[in-house]
């Protein structure tokens, strides 16, 4: 039997703890997931975080269905969702510092741009995927000052 909490239960507990102690203008976005490396089954909860992307042989899928951020309402409802990572597929997660990175004219990089950038990177190593995104975001920003942190995480399921 499973003794660790489902992602939605974990996020719900975090929210119940944080919401009464958090100022109304403060909150947390987060993505919590459990991946079974043997089957590629992913169970996850997204609490207002930038939607992760899955690179598969069919292109890029956006895991776009999100729940409320953590820390605002103590009775917020969170769902455990599922996705499948097949051999060679990659899960790519990043903060809004990637999608909201602005150039000198204040044009944001955007989620669509990230998806288009990585659509041909199926079966690539996670480090290569992250390098491609980082270089393109740096090029987009140019000499403009960074407005936010750029944090990324990716992993590729072995073929």
XYZ file of C-alpha atoms in Angstrom:
159
model
C 0.000 0.000 0.000
C 1.052 3.549 -0.661
C 2.081 5.407 2.501
C 3.184 8.706 0.942
C 0.534 11.334 0.164
C -0.905 11.934 -3.275
C 0.282 15.287 -4.723
C -3.102 16.946 -4.110
C -3.116 15.825 -0.470
C 0.402 17.170 0.075
C -0.447 20.544 -1.487
C -3.727 20.722 0.447
C -1.848 20.172 3.732
C 0.724 22.841 2.823
C -2.091 25.246 2.022
C -4.012 24.534 5.233
C -0.818 25.274 7.168
C 0.241 28.386 5.226
C -3.052 30.148 4.416
C -3.871 31.326 7.957
C -0.299 32.614 8.423
C 0.202 34.296 5.060
C -0.503 37.956 4.294
C -3.285 38.472 1.708
C -0.731 39.713 -0.838
C 1.599 36.734 -0.398
C 1.217 33.282 -1.928
C 3.187 30.358 -3.340
C 2.950 28.708 -6.730
C 4.187 25.159 -6.944
C 4.170 21.956 -8.932
C 4.270 18.690 -6.965
C 4.579 15.382 -8.735
C 5.405 11.725 -8.349
C 6.905 9.868 -11.303
C 7.081 6.098 -11.511
C 10.332 5.609 -13.461
C 9.408 2.035 -14.386
C 6.115 2.917 -16.097
C 6.465 6.650 -16.790
C 3.192 7.376 -14.971
C 3.190 10.906 -13.559
C 0.780 12.031 -10.848
C 0.887 15.756 -10.194
C -0.784 18.828 -8.784
C -0.180 22.304 -10.129
C -0.967 25.104 -7.684
C -0.886 28.142 -9.958
C 2.601 27.454 -11.309
C 3.671 28.011 -14.916
C 2.368 24.994 -16.844
C 5.061 22.354 -17.360
C 5.678 20.962 -20.820
C 6.058 17.365 -21.965
C 8.128 16.769 -25.084
C 6.943 13.571 -26.781
C 7.112 12.008 -30.222
C 3.830 13.859 -30.938
C 5.304 17.296 -30.126
C 4.896 19.383 -26.983
C 1.995 19.018 -24.576
C 1.223 21.772 -22.068
C 0.036 20.544 -18.671
C -2.080 23.665 -18.439
C -4.802 22.823 -15.957
C -3.898 24.499 -12.655
C -5.458 24.916 -9.249
C -5.358 27.881 -6.852
C -2.023 29.139 -5.552
C -1.019 28.049 -2.046
C -1.515 30.402 0.885
C -4.638 32.378 -0.032
C -7.671 30.328 0.997
C -7.435 27.604 3.645
C -10.234 25.562 2.028
C -8.848 25.599 -1.537
C -9.368 22.400 -3.513
C -6.451 20.679 -5.273
C -6.595 17.840 -7.789
C -4.149 15.065 -8.533
C -3.827 14.887 -12.297
C -2.024 12.332 -14.432
C 0.218 12.297 -17.468
C 2.342 9.668 -19.182
C 6.040 9.907 -20.020
C 7.028 7.320 -22.589
C 10.659 6.367 -23.226
C 12.442 9.381 -24.731
C 9.847 11.864 -23.430
C 10.910 14.816 -21.279
C 9.163 16.829 -18.591
C 10.264 20.478 -18.538
C 9.425 22.786 -15.621
C 10.404 26.427 -15.159
C 9.510 29.555 -13.236
C 7.763 32.574 -14.700
C 11.183 34.184 -14.984
C 11.467 32.195 -18.230
C 8.061 32.985 -19.736
C 8.007 36.597 -18.492
C 11.607 37.388 -19.488
C 11.445 40.770 -21.247
C 13.553 42.267 -23.971
C 14.441 45.974 -24.130
C 10.954 46.736 -25.554
C 9.280 44.850 -22.684
C 8.109 41.976 -24.915
C 7.793 38.809 -22.859
C 9.312 35.533 -24.049
C 6.137 33.508 -23.460
C 5.056 29.901 -22.970
C 4.262 29.443 -26.661
C 7.800 30.454 -27.556
C 9.255 27.913 -25.112
C 7.028 25.161 -26.546
C 7.991 26.033 -30.131
C 11.663 26.157 -29.179
C 11.727 22.638 -27.723
C 9.225 20.830 -29.961
C 11.978 19.041 -31.917
C 13.975 17.956 -28.855
C 12.294 14.586 -28.255
C 14.799 11.997 -26.964
C 17.327 14.719 -26.073
C 19.021 14.742 -22.695
C 17.524 17.065 -20.111
C 20.705 19.143 -19.903
C 20.563 19.831 -23.645
C 16.930 20.950 -23.403
C 17.737 23.319 -20.543
C 20.766 24.718 -22.405
C 18.622 25.467 -25.479
C 16.022 27.306 -23.377
C 18.625 29.228 -21.372
C 20.509 30.430 -24.462
C 17.314 31.530 -26.201
C 16.031 33.392 -23.129
C 19.406 35.131 -22.733
C 19.279 36.128 -26.403
C 15.718 37.427 -25.969
C 16.664 39.508 -22.911
C 19.788 40.907 -24.545
C 21.101 43.844 -22.534
C 17.828 44.380 -20.665
C 18.119 43.887 -16.894
C 16.728 40.559 -15.664
C 13.331 41.089 -14.074
C 13.064 37.781 -12.222
C 14.945 34.613 -11.449
C 15.191 31.973 -14.150
C 14.864 28.527 -12.625
C 14.394 25.377 -14.699
C 14.220 21.634 -14.170
C 13.935 18.907 -16.783
C 14.277 15.182 -16.964
C 14.111 12.737 -19.818
C 12.848 9.193 -19.410
C 15.466 6.773 -20.714
C 14.541 5.020 -23.967
